[in-house]
Short mmCIF file of C-alpha atoms in Angstrom, two decimals:
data_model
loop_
_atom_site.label_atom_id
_atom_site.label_comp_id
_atom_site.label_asym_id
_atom_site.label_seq_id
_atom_site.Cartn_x
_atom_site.Cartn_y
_atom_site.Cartn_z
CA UNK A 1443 0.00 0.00 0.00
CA UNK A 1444 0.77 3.67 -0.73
CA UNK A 1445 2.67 5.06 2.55
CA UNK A 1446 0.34 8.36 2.16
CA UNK A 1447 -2.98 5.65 2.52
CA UNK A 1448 -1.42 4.87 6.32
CA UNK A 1449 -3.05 8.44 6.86
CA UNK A 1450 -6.24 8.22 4.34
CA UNK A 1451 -5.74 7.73 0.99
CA UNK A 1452 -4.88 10.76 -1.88
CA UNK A 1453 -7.07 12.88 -2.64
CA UNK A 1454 -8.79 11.76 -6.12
CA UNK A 1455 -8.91 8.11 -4.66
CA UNK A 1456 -10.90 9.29 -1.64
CA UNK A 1457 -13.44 10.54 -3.62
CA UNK A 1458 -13.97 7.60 -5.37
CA UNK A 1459 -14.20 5.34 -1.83
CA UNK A 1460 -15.72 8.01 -0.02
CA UNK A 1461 -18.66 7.38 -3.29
CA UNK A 1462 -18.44 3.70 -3.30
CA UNK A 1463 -19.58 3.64 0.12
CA UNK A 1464 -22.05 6.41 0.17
CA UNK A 1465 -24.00 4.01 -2.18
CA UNK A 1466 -23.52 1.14 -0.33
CA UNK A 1467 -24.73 2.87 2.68
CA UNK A 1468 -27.50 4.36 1.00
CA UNK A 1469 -28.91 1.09 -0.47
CA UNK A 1470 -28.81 -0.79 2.79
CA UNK A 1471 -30.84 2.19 4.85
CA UNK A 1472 -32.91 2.85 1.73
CA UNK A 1473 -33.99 -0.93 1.92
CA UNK A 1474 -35.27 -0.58 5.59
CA UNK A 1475 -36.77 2.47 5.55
CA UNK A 1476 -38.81 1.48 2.81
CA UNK A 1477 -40.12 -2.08 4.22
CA UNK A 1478 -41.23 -0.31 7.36
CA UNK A 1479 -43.58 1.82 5.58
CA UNK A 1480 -44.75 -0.76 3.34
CA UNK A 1481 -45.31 -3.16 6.24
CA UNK A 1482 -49.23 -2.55 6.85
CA UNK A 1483 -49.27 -2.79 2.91
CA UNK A 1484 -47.49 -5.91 2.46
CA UNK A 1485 -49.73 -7.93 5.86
CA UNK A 1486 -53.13 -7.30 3.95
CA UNK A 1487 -51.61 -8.11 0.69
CA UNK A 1488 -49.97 -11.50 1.92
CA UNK A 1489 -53.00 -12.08 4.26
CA UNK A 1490 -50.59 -12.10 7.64
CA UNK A 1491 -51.47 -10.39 10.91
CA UNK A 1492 -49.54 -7.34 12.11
CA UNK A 1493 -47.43 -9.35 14.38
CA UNK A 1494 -46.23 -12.12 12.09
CA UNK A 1495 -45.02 -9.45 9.29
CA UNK A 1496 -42.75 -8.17 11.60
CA UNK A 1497 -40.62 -11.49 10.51
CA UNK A 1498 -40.22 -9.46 7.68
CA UNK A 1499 -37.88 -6.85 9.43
CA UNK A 1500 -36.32 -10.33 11.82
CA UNK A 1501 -35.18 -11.78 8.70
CA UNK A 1502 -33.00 -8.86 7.14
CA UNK A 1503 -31.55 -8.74 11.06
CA UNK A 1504 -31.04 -12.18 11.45
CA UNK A 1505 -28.37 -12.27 8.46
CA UNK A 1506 -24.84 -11.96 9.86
CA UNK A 1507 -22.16 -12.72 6.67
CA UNK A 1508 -21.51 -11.44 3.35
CA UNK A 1509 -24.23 -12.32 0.55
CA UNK A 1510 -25.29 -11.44 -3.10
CA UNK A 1511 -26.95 -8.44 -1.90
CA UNK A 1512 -28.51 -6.92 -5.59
CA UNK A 1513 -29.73 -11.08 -6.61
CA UNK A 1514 -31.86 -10.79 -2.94
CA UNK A 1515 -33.36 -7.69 -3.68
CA UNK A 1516 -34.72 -9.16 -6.96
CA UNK A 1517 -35.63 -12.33 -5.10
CA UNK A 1518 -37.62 -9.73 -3.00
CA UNK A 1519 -39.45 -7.84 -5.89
CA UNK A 1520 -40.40 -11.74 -7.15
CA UNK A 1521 -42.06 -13.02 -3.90
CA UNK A 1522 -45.59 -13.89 -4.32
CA UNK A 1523 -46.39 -15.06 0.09
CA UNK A 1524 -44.83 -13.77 3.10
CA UNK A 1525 -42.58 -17.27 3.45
CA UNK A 1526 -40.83 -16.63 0.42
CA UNK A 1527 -40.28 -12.83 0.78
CA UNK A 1528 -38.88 -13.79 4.31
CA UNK A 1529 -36.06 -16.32 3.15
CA UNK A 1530 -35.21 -13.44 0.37
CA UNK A 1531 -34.94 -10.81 3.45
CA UNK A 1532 -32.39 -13.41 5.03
CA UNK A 1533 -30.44 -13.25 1.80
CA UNK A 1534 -30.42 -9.31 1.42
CA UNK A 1535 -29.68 -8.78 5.07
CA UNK A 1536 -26.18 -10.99 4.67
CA UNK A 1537 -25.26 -7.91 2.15
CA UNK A 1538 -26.28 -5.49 4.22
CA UNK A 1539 -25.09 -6.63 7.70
CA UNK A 1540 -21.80 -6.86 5.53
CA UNK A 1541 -22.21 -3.39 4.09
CA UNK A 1542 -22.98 -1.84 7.29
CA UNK A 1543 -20.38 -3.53 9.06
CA UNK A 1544 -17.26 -2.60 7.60
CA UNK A 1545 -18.12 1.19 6.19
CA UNK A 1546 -16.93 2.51 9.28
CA UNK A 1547 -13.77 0.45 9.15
CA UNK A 1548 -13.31 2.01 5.87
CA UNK A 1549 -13.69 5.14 6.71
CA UNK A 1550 -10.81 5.15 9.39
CA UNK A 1551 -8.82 3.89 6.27
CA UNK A 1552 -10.00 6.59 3.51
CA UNK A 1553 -9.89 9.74 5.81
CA UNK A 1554 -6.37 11.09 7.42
CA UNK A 1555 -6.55 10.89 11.11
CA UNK A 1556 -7.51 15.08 11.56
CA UNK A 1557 -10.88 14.77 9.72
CA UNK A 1558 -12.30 11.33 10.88
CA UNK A 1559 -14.67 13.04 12.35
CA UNK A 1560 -15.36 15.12 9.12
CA UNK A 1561 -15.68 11.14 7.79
CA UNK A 1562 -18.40 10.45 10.64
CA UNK A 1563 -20.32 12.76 10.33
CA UNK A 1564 -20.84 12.33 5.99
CA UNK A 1565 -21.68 8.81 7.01
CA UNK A 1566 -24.00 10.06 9.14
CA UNK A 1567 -25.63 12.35 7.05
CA UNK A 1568 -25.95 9.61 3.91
CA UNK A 1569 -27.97 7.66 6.91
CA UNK A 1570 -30.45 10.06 7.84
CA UNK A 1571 -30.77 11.58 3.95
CA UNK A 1572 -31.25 7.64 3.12
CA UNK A 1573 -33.73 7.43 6.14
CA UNK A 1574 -35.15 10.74 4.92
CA UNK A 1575 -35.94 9.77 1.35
CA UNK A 1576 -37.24 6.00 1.97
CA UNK A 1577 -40.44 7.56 3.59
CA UNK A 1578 -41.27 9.77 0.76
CA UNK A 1579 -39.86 7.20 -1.87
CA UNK A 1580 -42.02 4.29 -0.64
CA UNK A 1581 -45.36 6.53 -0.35
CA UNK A 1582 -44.87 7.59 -4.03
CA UNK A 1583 -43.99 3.78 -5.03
CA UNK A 1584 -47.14 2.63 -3.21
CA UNK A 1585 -49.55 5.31 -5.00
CA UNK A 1586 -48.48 3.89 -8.36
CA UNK A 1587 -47.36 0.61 -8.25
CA UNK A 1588 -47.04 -2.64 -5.96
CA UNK A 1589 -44.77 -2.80 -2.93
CA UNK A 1590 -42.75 -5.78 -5.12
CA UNK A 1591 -41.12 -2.80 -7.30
CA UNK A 1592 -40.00 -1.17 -3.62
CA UNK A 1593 -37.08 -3.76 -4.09
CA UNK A 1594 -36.28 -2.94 -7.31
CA UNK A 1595 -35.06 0.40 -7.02
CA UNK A 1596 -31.90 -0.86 -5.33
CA UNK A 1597 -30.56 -3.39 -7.94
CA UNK A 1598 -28.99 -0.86 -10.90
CA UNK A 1599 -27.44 0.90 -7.46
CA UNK A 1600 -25.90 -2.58 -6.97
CA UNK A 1601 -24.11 -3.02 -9.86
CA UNK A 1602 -23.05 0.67 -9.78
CA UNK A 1603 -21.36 -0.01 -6.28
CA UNK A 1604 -19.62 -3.31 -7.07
CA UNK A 1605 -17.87 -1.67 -9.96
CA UNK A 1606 -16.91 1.58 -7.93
CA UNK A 1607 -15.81 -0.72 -5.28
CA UNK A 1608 -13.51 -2.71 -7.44
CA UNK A 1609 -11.88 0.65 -8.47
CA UNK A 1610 -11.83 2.65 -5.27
CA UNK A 1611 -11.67 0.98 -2.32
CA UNK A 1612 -8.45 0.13 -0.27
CA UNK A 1613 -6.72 -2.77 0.20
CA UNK A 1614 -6.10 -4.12 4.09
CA UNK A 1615 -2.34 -2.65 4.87
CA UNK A 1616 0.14 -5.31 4.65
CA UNK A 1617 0.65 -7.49 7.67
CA UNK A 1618 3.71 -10.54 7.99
CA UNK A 1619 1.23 -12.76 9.59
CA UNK A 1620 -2.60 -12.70 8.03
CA UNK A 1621 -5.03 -14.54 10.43
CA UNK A 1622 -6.60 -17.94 9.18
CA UNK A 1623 -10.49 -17.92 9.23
CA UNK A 1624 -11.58 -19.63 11.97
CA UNK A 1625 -14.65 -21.66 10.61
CA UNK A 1626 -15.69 -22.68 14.39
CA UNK A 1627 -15.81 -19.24 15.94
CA UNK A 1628 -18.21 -18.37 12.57
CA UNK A 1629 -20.58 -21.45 13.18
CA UNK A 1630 -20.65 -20.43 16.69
CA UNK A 1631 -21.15 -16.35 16.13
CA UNK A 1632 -24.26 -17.50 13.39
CA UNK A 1633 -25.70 -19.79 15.94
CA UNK A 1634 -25.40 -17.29 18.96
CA UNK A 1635 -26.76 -14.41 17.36
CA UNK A 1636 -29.40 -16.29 15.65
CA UNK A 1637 -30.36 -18.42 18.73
CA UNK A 1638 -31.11 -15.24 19.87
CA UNK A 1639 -33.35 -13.00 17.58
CA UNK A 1640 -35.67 -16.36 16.88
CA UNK A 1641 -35.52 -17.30 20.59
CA UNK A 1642 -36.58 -13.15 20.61
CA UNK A 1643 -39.03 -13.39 18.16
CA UNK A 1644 -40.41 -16.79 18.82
CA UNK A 1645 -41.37 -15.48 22.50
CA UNK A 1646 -42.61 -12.23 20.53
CA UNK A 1647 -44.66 -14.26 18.32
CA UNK A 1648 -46.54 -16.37 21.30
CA UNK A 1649 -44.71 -19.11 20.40
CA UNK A 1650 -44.70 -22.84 22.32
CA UNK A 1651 -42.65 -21.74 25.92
CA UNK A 1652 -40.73 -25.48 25.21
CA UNK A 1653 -39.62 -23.96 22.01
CA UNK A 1654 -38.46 -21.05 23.17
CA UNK A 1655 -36.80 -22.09 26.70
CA UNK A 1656 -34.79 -24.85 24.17
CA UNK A 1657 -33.73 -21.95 21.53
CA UNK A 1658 -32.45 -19.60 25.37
CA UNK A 1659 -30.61 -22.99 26.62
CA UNK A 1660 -29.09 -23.50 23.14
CA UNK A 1661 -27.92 -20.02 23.14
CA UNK A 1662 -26.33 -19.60 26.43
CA UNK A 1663 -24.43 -23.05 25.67
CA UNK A 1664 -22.90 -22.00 22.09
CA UNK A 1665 -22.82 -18.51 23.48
CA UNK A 1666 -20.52 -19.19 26.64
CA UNK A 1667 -18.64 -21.49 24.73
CA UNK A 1668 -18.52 -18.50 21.70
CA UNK A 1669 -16.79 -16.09 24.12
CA UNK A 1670 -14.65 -18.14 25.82
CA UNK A 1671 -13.42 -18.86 22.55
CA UNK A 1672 -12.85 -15.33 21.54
CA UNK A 1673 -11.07 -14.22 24.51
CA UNK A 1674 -8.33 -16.83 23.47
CA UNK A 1675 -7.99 -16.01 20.27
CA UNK A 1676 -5.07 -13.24 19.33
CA UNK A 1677 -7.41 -12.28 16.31
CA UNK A 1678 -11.06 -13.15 17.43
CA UNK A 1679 -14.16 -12.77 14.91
CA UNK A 1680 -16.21 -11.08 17.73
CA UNK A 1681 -14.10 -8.86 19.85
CA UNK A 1682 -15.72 -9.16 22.93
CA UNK A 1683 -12.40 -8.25 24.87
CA UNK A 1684 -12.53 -4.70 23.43
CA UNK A 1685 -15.81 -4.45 26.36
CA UNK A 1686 -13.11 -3.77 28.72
CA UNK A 1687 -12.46 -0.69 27.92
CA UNK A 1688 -15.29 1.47 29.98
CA UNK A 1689 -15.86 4.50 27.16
CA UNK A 1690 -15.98 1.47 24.51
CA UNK A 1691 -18.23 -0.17 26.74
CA UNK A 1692 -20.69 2.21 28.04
CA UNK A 1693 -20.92 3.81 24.00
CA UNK A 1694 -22.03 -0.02 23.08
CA UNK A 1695 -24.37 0.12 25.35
CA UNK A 1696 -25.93 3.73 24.22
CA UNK A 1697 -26.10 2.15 21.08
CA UNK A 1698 -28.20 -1.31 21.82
CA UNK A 1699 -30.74 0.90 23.64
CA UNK A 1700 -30.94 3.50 21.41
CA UNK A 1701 -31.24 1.14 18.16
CA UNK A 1702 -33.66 -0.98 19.94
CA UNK A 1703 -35.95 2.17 20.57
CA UNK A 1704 -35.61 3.57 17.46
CA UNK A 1705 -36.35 0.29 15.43
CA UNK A 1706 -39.69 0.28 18.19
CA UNK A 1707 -40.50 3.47 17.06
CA UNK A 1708 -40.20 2.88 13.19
CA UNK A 1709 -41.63 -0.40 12.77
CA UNK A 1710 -45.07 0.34 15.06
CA UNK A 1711 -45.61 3.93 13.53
CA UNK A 1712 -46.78 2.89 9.79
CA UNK A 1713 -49.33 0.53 11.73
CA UNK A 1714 -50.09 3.77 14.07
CA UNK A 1715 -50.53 5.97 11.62
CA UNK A 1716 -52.44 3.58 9.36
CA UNK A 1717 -54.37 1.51 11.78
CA UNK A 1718 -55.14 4.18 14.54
CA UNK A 1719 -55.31 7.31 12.50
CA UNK A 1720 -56.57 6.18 9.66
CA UNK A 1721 -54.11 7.57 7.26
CA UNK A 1722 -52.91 6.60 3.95
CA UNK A 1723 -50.22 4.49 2.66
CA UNK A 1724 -48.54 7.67 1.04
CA UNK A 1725 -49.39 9.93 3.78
CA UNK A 1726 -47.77 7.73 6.49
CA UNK A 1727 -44.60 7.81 3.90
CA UNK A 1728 -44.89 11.80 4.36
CA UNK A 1729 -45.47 12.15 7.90
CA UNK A 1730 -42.24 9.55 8.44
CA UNK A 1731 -40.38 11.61 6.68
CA UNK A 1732 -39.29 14.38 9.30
CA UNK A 1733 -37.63 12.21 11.44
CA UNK A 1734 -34.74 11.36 9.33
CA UNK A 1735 -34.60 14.61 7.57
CA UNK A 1736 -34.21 16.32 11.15
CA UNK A 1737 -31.34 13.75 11.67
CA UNK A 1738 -30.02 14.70 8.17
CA UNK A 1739 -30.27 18.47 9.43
CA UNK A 1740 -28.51 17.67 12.64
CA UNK A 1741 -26.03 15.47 11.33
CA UNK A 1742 -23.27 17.78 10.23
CA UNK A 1743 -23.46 19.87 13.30
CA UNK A 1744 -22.77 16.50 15.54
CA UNK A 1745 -19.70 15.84 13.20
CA UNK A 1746 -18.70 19.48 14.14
CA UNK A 1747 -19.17 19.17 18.03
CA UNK A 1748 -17.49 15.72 18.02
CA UNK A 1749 -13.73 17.58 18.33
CA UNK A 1750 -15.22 19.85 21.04
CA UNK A 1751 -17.56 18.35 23.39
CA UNK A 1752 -17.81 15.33 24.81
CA UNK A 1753 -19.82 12.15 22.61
CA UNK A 1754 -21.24 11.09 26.77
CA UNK A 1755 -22.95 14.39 26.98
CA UNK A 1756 -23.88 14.79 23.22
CA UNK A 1757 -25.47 11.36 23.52
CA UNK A 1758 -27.11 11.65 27.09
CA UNK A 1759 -28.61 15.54 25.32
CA UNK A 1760 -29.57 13.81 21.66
CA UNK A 1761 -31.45 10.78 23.37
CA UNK A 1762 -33.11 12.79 25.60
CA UNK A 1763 -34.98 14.80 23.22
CA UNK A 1764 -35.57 11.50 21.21
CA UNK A 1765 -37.11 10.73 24.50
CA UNK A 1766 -38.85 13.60 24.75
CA UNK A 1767 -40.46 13.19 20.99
CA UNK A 1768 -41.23 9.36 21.66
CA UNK A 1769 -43.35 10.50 24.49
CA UNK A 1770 -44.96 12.77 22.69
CA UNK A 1771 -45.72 10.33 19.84
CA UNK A 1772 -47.38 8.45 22.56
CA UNK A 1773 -49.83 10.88 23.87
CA UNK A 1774 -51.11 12.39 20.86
CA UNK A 1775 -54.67 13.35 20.81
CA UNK A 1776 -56.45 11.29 19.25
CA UNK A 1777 -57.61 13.06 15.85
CA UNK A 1778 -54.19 15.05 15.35
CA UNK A 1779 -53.31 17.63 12.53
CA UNK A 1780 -50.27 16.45 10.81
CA UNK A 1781 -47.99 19.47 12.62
CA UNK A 1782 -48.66 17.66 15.38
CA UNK A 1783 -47.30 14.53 13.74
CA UNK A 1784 -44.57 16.07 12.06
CA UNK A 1785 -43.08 18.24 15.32
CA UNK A 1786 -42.97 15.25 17.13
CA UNK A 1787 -41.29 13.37 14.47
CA UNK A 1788 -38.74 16.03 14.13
CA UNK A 1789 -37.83 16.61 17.66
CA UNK A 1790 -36.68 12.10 17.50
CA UNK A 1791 -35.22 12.55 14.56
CA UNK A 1792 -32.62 15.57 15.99
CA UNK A 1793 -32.17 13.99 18.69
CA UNK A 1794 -31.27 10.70 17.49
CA UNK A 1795 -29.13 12.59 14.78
CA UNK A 1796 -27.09 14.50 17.61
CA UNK A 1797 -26.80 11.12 19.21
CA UNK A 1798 -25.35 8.53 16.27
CA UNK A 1799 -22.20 10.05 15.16
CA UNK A 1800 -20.45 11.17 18.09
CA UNK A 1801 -21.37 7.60 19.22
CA UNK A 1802 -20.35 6.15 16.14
CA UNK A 1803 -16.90 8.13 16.33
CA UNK A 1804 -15.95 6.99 20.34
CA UNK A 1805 -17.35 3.70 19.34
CA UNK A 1806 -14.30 3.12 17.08
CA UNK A 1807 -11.41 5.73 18.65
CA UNK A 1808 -11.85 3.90 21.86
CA UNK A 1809 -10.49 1.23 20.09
CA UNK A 1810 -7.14 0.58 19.23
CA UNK A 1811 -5.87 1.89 15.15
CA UNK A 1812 -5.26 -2.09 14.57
CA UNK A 1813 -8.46 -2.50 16.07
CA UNK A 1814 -10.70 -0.88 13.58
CA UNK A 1815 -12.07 -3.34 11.95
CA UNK A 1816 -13.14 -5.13 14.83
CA UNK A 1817 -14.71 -2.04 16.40
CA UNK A 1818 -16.91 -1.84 13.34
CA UNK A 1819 -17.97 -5.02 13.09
CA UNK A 1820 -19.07 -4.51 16.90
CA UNK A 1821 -20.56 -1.63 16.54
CA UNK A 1822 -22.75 -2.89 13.74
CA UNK A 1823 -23.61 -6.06 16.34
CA UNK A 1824 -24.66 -3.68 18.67
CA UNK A 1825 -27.10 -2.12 15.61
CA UNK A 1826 -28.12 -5.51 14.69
CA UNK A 1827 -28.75 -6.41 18.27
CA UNK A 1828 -30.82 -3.49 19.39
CA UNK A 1829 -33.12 -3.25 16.10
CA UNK A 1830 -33.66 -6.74 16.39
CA UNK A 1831 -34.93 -7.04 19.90
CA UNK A 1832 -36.80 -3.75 18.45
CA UNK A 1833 -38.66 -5.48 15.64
CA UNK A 1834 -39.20 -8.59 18.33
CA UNK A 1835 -40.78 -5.94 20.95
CA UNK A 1836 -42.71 -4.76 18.56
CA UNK A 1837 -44.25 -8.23 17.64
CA UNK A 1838 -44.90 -9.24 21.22
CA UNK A 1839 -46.63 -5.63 22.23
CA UNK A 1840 -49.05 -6.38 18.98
CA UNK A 1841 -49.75 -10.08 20.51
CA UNK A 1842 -49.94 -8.86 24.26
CA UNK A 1843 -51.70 -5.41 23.85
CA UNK A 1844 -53.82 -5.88 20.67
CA UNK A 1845 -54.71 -2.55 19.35
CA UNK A 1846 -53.17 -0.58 22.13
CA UNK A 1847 -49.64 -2.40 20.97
CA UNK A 1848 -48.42 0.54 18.54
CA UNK A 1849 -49.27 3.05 22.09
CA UNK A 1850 -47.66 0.53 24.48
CA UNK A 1851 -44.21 0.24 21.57
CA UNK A 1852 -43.85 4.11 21.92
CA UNK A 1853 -43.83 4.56 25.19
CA UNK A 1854 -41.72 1.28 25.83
CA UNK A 1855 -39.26 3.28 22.77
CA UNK A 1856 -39.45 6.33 25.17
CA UNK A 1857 -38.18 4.19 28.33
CA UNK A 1858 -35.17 2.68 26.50
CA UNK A 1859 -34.33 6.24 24.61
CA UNK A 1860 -34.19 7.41 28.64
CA UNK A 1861 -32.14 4.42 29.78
CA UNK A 1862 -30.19 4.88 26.69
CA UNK A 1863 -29.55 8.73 27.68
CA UNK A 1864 -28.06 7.66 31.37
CA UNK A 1865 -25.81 5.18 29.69
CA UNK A 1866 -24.16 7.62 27.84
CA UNK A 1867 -24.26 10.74 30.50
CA UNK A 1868 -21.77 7.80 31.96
CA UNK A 1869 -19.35 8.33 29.91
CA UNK A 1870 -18.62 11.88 31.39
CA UNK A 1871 -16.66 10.76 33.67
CA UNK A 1872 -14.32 8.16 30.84
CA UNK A 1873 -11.67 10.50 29.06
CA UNK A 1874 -12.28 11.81 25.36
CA UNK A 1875 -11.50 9.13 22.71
CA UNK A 1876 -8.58 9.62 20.95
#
């Protein structure tokens, strides 16, 4: 490699990465976004109750390793019952756990040290303008054609990344010794983690108590002997060792709580708005739509604070006005105008965007340089973890509370966005990440 790509790579290069994965990013939010508003849709269409659709989100969690990510979203646009479009989410989510889980990796490698938080905070902001134009893509889909051509949109962007990732993106800096992959510790991180979102989502979905006490004694067997594993190795898949380091820590903990009330909050609104309000397909995409574009707004101001103020009190101020807007959400009147929708909306979406990159940023300069990639791919396990206990909350309010579930799923999205708040208010105390 380049000795100038030890600090970022050269200019015209970065460009051309710093593209690469502002697609990839784009496709994988873009792809969630738009299945949560098209989630009431899709249950009537495919005849399945509220509660059983939310597979539909499970399965894109569930997936862990790499996959054909543009061939699943075509598998997507052809499913004709909500089986087959579920095995075709497990596909696309291997792409996008894989997508999501080693942009931020790259992004220590594309940007010079001085303006990784520049880096950050652009990968922030593709996020929430992603977030912010799945909404409003997905309602004007929906008014003139099926939800199967919501998974189309992403396959030309596909092909467009691959070959800009071929071109652009850097190669791992040269080591003497390159680490063997260790098949075990894989068999054992797929098992663990999916043990756990269908032991989650079976309990969710009110299924049999045998079933899901066997799935919790299956994971806490692969799962102790998973770590125990890790901690020997000098290279492990999961780097569960990196938890002992308090600001790493604490910041993985924001994020599980944070994710996991967030996904509560996106998943149950469509069936709010729809369900309870009575609004339309294309006029829940619209009132969605502030959240992420007040995260887009707030984005580049959390990049700029990130230098100059601690992420523990940007995190503990961000999640308490997501807080704040969750518990709003919940006590709406009960025939609201749409400002009264959309204020709300706003107010989680700032907050969540002065939250995520500061986060993001500790999350992976707590770690050591050599580290990076390992930070990443925990930091997208903590994502993964906290959406999908999300989704599986979600299910089980819907099966416990009826019609009152999307109420109960805000205010539960409230409690965690509080809990997530204190978590990071104690990180005060940790020094800055360097």
């Amino acid at each position: 490699m380049d000795k100038s790509s030890l600090d970022g790579l050269p200019v015209p290069l970065r460009y051309g990465a710093v593209l690469t994965i502002i697609i990839g990013i784009a496709m994988a939010v873009l792809d969630g976004a738009i299945a949560n508003v098209a989630l009431p849709t899709i249950a009537r269409d495919l005849n399945a109750s509220p509660a059983s659709s939310i597979w539909i989100v499970n399965a894109y969690q569930i997936a862990i390793v790499v996959s054909l990510l543009t061939l699943s979203f075509l598998l997507c646009a052809l499913s004709d019952s909500l089986l087959t479009l579920t095995l075709a989410r497990v596909a696309q989510g291997f792409g996008g756990a894989a997508l999501m889980s080693v942009n931020t990796a790259l992004i220590r490698l594309i940007y010079p040290h001085r303006s990784l938080g520049r880096g950050m905070g652009i990968n922030s902001f593709v996020v929430a303008v992603s977030s912010a134009a799945g909404p409003t893509i997905a309602a004007a889909i929906l008014s003139v054609a099926s939800w199967q051509w919501l998974f189309l949109i992403n396959v030309p962007l596909g092909i467009i990344a691959l070959l800009l990732a071929i071109k652009f993106l850097p190669p791992n800096a040269a080591r003497t010794s390159k680490p063997k992959f260790d098949l075990p510790s894989a068999v054992m991180n797929a098992l663990t983690f999916g043990l756990l979102i269908t032991a989650l989502s079976s309990f969710a979905q009110g299924q049999s108590s045998t079933l899901v006490v066997a799935e919790l004694a299956a994971l806490l067997i692969i799962g102790w002997f998973f770590v125990r594993r890790q901690l020997r190795l000098p290279v492990p898949l999961l780097p569960v060792d990196l938890l002992r380091i308090p600001l790493f820590s604490l910041s993985i903990g924001t994020s599980v709580c944070s994710f996991c009330a967030q996904m509560l909050a996106l998943v149950s609104l469509p069936f709010f708005l729809q369900t309870v309000l009575g609004r339309s397909e294309v006029e829940t995409g619209l009132l969605l739509t502030p959240w992420p574009l007040a995260t887009m707004v707030m984005a580049p101001l959390a990049g700029y604070l990130i230098e100059r103020v601690h992420a523990g009190l940007l995190g503990a101020l961000g999640l308490v006005m997501m807080a704040c807007g969750l518990f709003a959400l919940a006590l709406l009147p009960g025939s609201p105008a749409d400002i009264d929708i959309i204020w709300r909306m706003a107010l989680c979406g700032a907050g969540f965007g002065l939250f995520q990159s500061p986060n993001n940023h500790t999350i992976i300069t707590a770690a050591p340089r050599q580290r990076s990639g390992g930070a990443s791919g925990m930091l997208g396990t903590a994502r993964l973890l906290g959406q999908s206990s999300g989704a599986a909350l979600v299910a089980l309010m819907f099966n416990m509370f009826n019609t009152h579930g999307t109420h109960v799923s805000l205010l539960l999205a409230g409690t965690l966005a509080t809990v997530a708040a204190i978590i990071s208010g104690l990180r005060i105390s940790q020094p800055k990440a360097g």
